[in-house]
PDB file of C-alpha atoms in Angstrom:
ATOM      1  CA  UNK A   1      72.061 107.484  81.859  1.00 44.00           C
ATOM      2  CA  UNK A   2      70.082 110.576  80.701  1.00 45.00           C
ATOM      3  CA  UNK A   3      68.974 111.068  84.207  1.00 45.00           C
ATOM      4  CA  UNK A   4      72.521 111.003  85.818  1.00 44.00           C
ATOM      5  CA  UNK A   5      73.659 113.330  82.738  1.00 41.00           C
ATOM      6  CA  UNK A   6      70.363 115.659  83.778  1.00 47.00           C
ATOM      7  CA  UNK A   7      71.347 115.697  87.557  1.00 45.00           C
ATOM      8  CA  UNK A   8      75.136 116.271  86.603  1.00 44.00           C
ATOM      9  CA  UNK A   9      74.100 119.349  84.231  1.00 46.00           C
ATOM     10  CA  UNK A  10      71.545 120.805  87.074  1.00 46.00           C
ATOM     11  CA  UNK A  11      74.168 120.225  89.798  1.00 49.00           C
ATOM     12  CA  UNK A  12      76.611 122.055  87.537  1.00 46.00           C
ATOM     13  CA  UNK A  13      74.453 124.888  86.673  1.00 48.00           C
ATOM     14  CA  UNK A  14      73.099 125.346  89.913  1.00 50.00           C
ATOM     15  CA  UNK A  15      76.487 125.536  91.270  1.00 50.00           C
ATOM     16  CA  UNK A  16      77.492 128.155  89.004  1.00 53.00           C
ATOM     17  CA  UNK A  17      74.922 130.790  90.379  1.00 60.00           C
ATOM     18  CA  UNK A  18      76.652 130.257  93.710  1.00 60.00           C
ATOM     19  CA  UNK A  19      79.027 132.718  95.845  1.00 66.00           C
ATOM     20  CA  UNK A  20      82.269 131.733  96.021  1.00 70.00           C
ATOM     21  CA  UNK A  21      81.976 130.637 100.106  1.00 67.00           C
ATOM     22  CA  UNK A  22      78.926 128.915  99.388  1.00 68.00           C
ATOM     23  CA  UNK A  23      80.385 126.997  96.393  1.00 69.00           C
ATOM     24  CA  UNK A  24      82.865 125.990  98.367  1.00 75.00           C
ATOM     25  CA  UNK A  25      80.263 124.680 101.082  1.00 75.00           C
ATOM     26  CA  UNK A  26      78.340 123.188  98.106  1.00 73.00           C
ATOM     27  CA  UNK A  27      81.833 121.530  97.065  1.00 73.00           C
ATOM     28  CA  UNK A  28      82.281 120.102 100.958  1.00 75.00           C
ATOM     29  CA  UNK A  29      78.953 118.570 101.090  1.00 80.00           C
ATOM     30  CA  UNK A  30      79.417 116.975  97.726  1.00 82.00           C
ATOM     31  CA  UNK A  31      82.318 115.397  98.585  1.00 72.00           C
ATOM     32  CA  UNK A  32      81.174 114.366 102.341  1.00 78.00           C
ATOM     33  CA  UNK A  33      78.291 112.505 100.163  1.00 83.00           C
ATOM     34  CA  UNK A  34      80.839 110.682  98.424  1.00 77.00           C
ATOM     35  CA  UNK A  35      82.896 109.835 101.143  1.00 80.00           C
ATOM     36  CA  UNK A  36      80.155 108.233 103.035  1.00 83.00           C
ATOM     37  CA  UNK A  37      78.587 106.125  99.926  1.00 87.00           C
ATOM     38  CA  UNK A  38      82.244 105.193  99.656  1.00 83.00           C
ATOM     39  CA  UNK A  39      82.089 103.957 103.352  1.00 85.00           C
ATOM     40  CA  UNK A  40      78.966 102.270 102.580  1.00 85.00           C
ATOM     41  CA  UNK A  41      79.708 100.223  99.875  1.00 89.00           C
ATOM     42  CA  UNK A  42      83.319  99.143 101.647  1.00 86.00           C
ATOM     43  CA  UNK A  43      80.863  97.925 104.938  1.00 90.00           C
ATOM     44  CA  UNK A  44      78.750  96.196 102.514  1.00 92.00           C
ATOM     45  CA  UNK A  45      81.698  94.438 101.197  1.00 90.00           C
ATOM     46  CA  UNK A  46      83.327  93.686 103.916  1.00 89.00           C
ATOM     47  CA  UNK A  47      80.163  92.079 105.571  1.00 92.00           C
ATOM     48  CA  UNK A  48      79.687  89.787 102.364  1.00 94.00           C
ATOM     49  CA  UNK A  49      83.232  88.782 102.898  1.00 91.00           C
ATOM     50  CA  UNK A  50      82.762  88.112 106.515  1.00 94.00           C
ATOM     51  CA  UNK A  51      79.086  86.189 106.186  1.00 95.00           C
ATOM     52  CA  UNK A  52      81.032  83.841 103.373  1.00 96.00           C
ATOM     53  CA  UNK A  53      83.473  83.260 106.218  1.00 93.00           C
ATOM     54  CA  UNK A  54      81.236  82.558 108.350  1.00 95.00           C
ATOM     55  CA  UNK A  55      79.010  80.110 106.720  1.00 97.00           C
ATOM     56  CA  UNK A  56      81.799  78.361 105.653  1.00 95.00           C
ATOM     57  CA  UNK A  57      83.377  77.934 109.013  1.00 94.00           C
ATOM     58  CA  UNK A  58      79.903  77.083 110.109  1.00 96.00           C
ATOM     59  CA  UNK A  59      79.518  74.466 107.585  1.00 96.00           C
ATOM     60  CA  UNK A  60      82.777  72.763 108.004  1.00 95.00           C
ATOM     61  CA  UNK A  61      82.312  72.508 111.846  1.00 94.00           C
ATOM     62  CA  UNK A  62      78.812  70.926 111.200  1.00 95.00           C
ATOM     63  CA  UNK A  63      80.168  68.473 108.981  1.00 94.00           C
ATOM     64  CA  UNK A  64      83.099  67.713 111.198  1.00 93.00           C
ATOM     65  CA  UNK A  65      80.720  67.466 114.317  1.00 91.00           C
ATOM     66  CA  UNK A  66      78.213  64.619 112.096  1.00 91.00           C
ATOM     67  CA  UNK A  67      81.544  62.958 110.559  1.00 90.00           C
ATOM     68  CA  UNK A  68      80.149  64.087 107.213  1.00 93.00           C
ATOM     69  CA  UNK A  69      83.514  64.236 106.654  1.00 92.00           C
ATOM     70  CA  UNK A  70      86.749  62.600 107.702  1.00 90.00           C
ATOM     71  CA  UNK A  71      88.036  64.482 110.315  1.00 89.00           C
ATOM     72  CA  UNK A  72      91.379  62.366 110.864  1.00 88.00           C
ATOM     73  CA  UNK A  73      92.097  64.762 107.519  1.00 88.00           C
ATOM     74  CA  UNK A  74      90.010  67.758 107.490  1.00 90.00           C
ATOM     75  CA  UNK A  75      89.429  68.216 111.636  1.00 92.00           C
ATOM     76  CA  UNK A  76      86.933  71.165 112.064  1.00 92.00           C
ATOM     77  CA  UNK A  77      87.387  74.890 112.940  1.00 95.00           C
ATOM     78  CA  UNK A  78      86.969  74.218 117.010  1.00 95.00           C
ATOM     79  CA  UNK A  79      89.248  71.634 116.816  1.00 94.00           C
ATOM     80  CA  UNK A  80      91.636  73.584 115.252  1.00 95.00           C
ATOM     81  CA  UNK A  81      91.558  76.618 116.707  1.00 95.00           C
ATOM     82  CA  UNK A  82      91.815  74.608 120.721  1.00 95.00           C
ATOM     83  CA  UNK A  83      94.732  73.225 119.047  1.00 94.00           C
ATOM     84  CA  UNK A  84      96.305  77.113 118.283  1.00 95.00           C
ATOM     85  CA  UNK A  85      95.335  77.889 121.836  1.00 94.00           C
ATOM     86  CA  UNK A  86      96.763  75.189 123.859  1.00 94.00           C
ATOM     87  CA  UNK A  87     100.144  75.880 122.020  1.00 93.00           C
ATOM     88  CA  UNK A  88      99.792  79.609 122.391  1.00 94.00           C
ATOM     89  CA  UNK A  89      99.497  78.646 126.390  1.00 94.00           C
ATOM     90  CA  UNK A  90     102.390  76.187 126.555  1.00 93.00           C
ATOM     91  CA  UNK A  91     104.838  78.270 124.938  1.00 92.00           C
ATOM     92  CA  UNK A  92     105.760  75.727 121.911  1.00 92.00           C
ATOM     93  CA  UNK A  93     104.116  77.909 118.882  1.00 93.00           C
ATOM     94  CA  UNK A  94     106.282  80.503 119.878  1.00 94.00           C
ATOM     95  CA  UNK A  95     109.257  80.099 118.732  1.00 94.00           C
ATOM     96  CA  UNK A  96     107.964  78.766 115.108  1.00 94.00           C
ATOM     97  CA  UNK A  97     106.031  81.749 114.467  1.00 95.00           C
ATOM     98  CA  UNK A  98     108.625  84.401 115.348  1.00 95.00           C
ATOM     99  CA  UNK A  99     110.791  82.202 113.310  1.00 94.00           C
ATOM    100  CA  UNK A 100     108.807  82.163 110.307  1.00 95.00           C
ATOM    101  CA  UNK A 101     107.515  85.764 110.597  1.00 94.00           C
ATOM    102  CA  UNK A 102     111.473  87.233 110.635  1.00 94.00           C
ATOM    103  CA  UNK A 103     112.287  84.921 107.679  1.00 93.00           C
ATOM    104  CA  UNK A 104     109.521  86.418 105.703  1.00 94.00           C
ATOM    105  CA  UNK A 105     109.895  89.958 106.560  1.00 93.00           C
ATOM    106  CA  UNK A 106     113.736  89.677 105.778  1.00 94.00           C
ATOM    107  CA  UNK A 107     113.400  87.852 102.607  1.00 92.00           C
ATOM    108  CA  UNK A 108     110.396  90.465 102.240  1.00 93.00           C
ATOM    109  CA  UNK A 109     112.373  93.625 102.769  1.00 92.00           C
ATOM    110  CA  UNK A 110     115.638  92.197 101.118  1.00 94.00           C
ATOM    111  CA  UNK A 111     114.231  90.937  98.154  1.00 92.00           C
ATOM    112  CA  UNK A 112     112.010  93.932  96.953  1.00 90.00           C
ATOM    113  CA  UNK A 113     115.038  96.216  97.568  1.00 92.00           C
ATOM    114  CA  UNK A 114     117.678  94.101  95.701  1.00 93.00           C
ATOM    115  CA  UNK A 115     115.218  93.877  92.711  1.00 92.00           C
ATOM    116  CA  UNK A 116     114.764  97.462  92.633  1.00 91.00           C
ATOM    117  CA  UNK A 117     117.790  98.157  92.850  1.00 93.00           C
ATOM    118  CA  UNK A 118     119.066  95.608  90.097  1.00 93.00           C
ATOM    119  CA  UNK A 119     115.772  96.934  88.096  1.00 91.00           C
ATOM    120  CA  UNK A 120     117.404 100.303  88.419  1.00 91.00           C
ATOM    121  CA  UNK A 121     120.656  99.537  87.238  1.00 92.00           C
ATOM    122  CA  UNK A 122     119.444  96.997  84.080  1.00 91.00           C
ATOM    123  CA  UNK A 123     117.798 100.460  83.215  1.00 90.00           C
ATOM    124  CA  UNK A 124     120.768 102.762  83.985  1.00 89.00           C
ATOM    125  CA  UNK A 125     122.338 100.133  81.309  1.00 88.00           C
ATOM    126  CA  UNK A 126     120.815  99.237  77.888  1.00 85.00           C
ATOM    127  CA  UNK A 127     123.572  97.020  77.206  1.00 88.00           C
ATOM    128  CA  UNK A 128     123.060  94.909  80.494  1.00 87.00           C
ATOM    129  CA  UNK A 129     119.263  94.904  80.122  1.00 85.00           C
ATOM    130  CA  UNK A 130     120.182  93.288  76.640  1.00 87.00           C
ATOM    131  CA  UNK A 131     122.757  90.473  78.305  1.00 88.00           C
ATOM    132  CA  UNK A 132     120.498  89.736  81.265  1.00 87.00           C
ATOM    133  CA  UNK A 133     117.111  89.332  79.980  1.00 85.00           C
ATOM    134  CA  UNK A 134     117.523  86.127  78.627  1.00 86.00           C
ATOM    135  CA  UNK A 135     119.127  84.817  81.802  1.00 87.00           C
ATOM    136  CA  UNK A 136     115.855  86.524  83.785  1.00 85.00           C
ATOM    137  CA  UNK A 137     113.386  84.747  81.786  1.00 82.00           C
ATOM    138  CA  UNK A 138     114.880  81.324  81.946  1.00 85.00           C
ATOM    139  CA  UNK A 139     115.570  82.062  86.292  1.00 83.00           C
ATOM    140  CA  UNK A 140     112.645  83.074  86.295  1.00 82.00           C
ATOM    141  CA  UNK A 141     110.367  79.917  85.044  1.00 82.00           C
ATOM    142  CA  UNK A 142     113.164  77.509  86.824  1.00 81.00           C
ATOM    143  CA  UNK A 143     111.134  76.284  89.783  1.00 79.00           C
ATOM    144  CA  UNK A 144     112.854  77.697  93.078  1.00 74.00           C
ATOM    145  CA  UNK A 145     112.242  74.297  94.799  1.00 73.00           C
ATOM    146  CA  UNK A 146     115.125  72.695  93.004  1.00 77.00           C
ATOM    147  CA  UNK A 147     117.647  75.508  93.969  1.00 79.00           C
ATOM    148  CA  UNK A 148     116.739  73.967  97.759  1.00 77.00           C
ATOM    149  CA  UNK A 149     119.876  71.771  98.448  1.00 80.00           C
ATOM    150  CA  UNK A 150     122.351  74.074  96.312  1.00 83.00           C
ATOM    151  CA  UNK A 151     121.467  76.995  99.326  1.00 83.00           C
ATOM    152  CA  UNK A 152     121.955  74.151 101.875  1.00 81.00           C
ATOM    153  CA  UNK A 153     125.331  73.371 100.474  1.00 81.00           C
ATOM    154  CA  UNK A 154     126.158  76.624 100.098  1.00 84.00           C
ATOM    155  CA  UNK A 155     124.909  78.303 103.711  1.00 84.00           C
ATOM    156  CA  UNK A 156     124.133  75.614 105.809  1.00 79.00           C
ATOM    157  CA  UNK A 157     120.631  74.128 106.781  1.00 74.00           C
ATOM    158  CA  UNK A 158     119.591  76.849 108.717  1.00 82.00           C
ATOM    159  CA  UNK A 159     118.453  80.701 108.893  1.00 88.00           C
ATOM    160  CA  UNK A 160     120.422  81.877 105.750  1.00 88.00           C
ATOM    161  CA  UNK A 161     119.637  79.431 103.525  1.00 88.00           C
ATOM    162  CA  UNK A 162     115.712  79.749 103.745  1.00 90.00           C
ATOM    163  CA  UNK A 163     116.349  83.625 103.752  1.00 90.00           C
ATOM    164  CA  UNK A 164     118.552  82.879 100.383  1.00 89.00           C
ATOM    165  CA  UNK A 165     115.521  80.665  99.185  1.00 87.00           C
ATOM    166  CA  UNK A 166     112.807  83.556 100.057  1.00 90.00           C
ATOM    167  CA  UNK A 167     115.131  85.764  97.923  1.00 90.00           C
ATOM    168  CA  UNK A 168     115.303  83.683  94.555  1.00 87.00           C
ATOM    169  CA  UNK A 169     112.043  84.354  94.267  1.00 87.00           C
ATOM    170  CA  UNK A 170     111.325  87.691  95.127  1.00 89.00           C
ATOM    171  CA  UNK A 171     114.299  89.256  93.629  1.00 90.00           C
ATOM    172  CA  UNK A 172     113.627  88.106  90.037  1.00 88.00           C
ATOM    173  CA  UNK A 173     109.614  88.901  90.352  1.00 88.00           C
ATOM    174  CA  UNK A 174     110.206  92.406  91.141  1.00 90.00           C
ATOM    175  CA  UNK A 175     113.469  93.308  89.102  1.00 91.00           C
ATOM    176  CA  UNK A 176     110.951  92.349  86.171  1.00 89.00           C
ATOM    177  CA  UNK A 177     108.226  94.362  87.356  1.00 88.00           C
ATOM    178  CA  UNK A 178     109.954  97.344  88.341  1.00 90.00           C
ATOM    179  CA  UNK A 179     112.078  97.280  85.479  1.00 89.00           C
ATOM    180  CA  UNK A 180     108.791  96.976  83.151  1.00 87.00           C
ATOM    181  CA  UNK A 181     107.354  99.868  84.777  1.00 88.00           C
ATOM    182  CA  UNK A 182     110.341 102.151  84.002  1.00 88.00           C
ATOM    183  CA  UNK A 183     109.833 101.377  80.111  1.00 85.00           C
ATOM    184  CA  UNK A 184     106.444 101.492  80.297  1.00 86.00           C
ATOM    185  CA  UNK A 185     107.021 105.915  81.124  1.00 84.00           C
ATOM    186  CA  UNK A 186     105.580 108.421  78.779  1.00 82.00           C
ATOM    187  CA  UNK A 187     108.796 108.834  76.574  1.00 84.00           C
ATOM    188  CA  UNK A 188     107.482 112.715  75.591  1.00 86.00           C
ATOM    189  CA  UNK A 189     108.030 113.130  79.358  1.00 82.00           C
ATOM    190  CA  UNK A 190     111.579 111.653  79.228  1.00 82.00           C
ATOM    191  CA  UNK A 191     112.065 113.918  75.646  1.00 84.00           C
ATOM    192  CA  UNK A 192     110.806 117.155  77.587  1.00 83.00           C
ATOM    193  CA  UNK A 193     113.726 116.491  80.365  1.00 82.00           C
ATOM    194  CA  UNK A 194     116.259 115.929  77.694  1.00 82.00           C
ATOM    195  CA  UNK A 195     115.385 119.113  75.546  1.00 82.00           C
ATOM    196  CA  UNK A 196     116.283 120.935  78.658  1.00 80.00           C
ATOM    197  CA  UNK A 197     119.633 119.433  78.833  1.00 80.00           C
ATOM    198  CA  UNK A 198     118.851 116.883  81.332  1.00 78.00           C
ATOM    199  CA  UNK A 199     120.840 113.988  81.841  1.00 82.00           C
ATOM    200  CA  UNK A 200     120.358 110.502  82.786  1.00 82.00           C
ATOM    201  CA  UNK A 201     120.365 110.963  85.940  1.00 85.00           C
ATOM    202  CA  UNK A 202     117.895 113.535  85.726  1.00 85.00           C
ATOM    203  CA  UNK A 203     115.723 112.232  83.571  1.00 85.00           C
ATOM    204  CA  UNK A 204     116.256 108.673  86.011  1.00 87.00           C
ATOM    205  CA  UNK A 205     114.989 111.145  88.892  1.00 85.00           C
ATOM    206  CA  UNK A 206     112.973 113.442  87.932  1.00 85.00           C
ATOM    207  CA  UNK A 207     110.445 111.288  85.398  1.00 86.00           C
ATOM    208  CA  UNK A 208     111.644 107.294  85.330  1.00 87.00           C
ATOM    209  CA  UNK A 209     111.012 106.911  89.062  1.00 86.00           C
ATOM    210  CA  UNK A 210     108.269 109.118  90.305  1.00 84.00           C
ATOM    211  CA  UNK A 211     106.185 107.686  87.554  1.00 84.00           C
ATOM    212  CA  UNK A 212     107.186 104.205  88.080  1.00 84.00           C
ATOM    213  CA  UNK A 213     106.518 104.774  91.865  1.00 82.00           C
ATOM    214  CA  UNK A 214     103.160 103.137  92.125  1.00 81.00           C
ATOM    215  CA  UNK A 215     103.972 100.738  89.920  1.00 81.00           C
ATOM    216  CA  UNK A 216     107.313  99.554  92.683  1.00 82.00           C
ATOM    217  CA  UNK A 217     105.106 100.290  95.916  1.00 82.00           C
ATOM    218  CA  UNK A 218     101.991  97.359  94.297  1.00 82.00           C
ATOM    219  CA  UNK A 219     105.342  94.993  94.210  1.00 85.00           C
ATOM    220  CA  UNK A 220     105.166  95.120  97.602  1.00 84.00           C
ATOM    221  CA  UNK A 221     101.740  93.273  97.580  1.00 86.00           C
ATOM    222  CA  UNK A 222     102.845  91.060  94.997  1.00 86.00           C
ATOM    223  CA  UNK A 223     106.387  90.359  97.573  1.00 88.00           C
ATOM    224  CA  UNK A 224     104.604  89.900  99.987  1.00 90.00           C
ATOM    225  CA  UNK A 225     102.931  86.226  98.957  1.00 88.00           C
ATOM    226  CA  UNK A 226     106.137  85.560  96.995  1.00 89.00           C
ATOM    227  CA  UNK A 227     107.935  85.762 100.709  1.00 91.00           C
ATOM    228  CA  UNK A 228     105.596  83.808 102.100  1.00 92.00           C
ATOM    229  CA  UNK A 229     105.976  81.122  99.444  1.00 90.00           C
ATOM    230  CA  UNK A 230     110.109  81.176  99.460  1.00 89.00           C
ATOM    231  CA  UNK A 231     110.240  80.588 103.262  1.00 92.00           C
ATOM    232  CA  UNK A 232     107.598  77.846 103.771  1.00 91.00           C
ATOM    233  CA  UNK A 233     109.433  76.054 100.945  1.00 87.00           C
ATOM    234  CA  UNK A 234     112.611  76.234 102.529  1.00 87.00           C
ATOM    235  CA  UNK A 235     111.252  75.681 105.842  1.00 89.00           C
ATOM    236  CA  UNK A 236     109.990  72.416 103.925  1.00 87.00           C
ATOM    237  CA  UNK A 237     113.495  71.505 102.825  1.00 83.00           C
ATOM    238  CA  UNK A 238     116.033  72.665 105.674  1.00 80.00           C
ATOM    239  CA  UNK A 239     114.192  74.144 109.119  1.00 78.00           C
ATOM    240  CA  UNK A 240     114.388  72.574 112.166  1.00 85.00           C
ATOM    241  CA  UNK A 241     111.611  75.385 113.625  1.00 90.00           C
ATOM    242  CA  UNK A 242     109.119  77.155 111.727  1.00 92.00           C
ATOM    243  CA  UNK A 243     105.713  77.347 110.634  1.00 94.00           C
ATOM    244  CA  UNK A 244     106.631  74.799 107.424  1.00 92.00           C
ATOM    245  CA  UNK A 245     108.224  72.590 109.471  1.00 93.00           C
ATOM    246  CA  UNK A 246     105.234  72.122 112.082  1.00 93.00           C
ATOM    247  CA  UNK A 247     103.352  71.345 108.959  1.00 94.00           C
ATOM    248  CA  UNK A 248     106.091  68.478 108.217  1.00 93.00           C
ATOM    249  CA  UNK A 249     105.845  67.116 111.418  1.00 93.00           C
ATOM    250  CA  UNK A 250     102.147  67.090 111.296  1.00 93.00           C
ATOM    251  CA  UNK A 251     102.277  65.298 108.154  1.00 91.00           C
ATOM    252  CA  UNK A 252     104.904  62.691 109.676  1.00 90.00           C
ATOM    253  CA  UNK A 253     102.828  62.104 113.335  1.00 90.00           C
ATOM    254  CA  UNK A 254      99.377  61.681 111.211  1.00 90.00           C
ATOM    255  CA  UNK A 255      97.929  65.112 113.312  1.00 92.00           C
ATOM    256  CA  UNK A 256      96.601  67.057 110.330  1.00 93.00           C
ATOM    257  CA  UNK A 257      94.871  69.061 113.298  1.00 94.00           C
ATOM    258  CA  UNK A 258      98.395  70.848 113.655  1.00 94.00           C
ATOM    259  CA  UNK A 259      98.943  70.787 110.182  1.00 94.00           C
ATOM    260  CA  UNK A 260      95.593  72.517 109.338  1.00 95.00           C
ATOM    261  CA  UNK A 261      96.726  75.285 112.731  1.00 95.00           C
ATOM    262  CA  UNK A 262      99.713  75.795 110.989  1.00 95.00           C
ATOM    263  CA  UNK A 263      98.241  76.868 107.977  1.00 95.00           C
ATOM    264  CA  UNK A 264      95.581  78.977 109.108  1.00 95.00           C
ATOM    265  CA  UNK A 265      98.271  81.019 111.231  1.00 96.00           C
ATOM    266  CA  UNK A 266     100.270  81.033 107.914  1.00 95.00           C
ATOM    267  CA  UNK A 267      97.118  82.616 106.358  1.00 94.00           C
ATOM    268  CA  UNK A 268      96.310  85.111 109.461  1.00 94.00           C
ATOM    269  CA  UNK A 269      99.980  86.314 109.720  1.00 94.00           C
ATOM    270  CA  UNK A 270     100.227  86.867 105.171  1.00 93.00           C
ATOM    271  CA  UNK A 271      96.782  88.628 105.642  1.00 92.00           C
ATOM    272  CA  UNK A 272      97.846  90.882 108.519  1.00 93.00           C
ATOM    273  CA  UNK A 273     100.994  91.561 106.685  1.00 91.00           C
ATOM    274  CA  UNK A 274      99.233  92.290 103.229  1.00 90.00           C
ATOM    275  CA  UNK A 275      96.894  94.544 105.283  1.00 89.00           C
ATOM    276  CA  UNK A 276     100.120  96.397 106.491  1.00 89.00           C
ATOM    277  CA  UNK A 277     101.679  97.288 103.206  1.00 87.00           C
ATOM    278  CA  UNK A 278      98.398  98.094 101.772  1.00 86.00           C
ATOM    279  CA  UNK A 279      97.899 101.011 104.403  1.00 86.00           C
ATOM    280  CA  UNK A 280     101.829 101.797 103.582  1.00 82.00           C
ATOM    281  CA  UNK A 281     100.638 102.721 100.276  1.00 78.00           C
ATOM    282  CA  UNK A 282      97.709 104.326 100.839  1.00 79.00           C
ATOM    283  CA  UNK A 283      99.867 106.712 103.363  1.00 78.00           C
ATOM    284  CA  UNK A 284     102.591 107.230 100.368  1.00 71.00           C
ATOM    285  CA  UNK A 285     100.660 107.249  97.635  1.00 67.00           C
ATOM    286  CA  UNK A 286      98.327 110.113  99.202  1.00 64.00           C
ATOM    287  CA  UNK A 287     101.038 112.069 100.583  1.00 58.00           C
ATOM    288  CA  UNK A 288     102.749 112.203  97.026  1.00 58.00           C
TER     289      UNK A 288
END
């Protein structure tokens, strides 16, 4: 520790008996060292990740291959991924996965925008945030499952109805987070607005939300499993095509090879997805 302290001192002071343009040079190259031990630790990382892959894969298809496991149940990663292949080439996976991907992005989309919207208005309301937050608690530990048949009743066992199932989960998760963040502001901030004469609105625009901002963009991560969860469910309960309900089948026809497919595309498609509203944030947080 006395070392780093040392270096950080000598940096400093040598620094100081720079010119201004070769400061700033001095400043660049720091910063490029950074940047590339940053880019160095993030390839060492990822490589663990991938080796862990790897060797699992590796170690599952071995004991598939010997029967060192069952593989009526487990099949093995060639297995499976011949399986993903030959219904890529027929045409029949198609239809499920473009199913199951539009489901989750509009339960997605819909249900991170309704809850930040309701967050915004239990907010705008003190009294309302009073009335509802019992109701939000006990919704929110109900398990989702169970409000299955009431959607079917309600919209029909179809589209809608595993949409309406995506949303009774996403809606509640981030109308509690978002609406957490907003009381969780600075209140001298919100004071400073409202010595100026600021009013709700103002104080609502220019401190509640910009500071709550990162705090609504990470729900997005947090929606996006939560979507992924609502629709498989209700694929479970109502679809007739889907991701879930090639799963179901699999289950029913004993071909856990198709069941196993099914999930790892589930797990490809929520990664890729993740991936995508991770670089979202990146590109708003850094432009903010």
């Amino acid at each position: 520790m006395n070392a780093h302290m040392n270096k950080a001192g000598a940096s400093a002071e040598y620094s100081g008996h720079l010119r201004p343009e070769e400061k700033q040079a001095w400043l660049k190259m720091i910063h490029q060292q950074h940047r590339r031990q940053l880019k160095k630790k993030r390839r060492i990382v990822l490589t663990t990740q991938m080796s862990i892959l790897l060797t699992f894969l590796l170690i599952w298809e071995i004991a598939g291959r010997f029967k060192w496991i069952d593989v009526l149940i487990f099949s093995y990663p060639t297995k499976i991924f011949m399986q993903i292949g030959k219904d890529m080439l027929s045409g029949e996976l198609w239809p499920h996965l473009w199913m199951t991907l539009t489901e989750t992005a509009v339960g997605f989309l819909l249900g991170t925008l309704v809850g930040t919207l309701l967050a915004i208005l239990i907010w705008w309301s003190p009294f309302l945030s009073k009335v509802l937050d019992p109701y939000m608690v006990v919704f929110n530990s109900m398990p989702k499952v169970a409000l299955g048949p009431i959607f079917i009743v309600l919209f029909g066992g179809g589209f809608t109805a595993i949409v309406m199932t995506t949303l009774s989960i996403t809606v509640i998760i981030t109308t509690l987070v978002v609406n957490s963040a907003f009381h969780e502001v600075d209140p001298n901030l919100v004071k400073v607005v409202r010595t100026f004469g600021g009013s709700r609105r103002d104080v609502f625009r220019s401190v509640i939300f910009p500071a709550s901002f990162p705090a609504i963009v990470s729900t997005l991560k947090v929606n996006v499993g939560m979507a992924w969860v609502g629709v498989i469910v209700g694929e479970f309960l109502v679809a007739k095509v889907g991701l879930g309900y090639l799963i179901i089948y699999g289950f029913q026809v004993f071909n856990f090879t198709l069941v196993l497919a099914s999930l790892v595309l589930i797990a490809l498609a929520a990664t890729g997805m993740y991936q995508f509203v991770v670089y979202i944030e990146r590109k708003l947080i850094r432009e903010r």
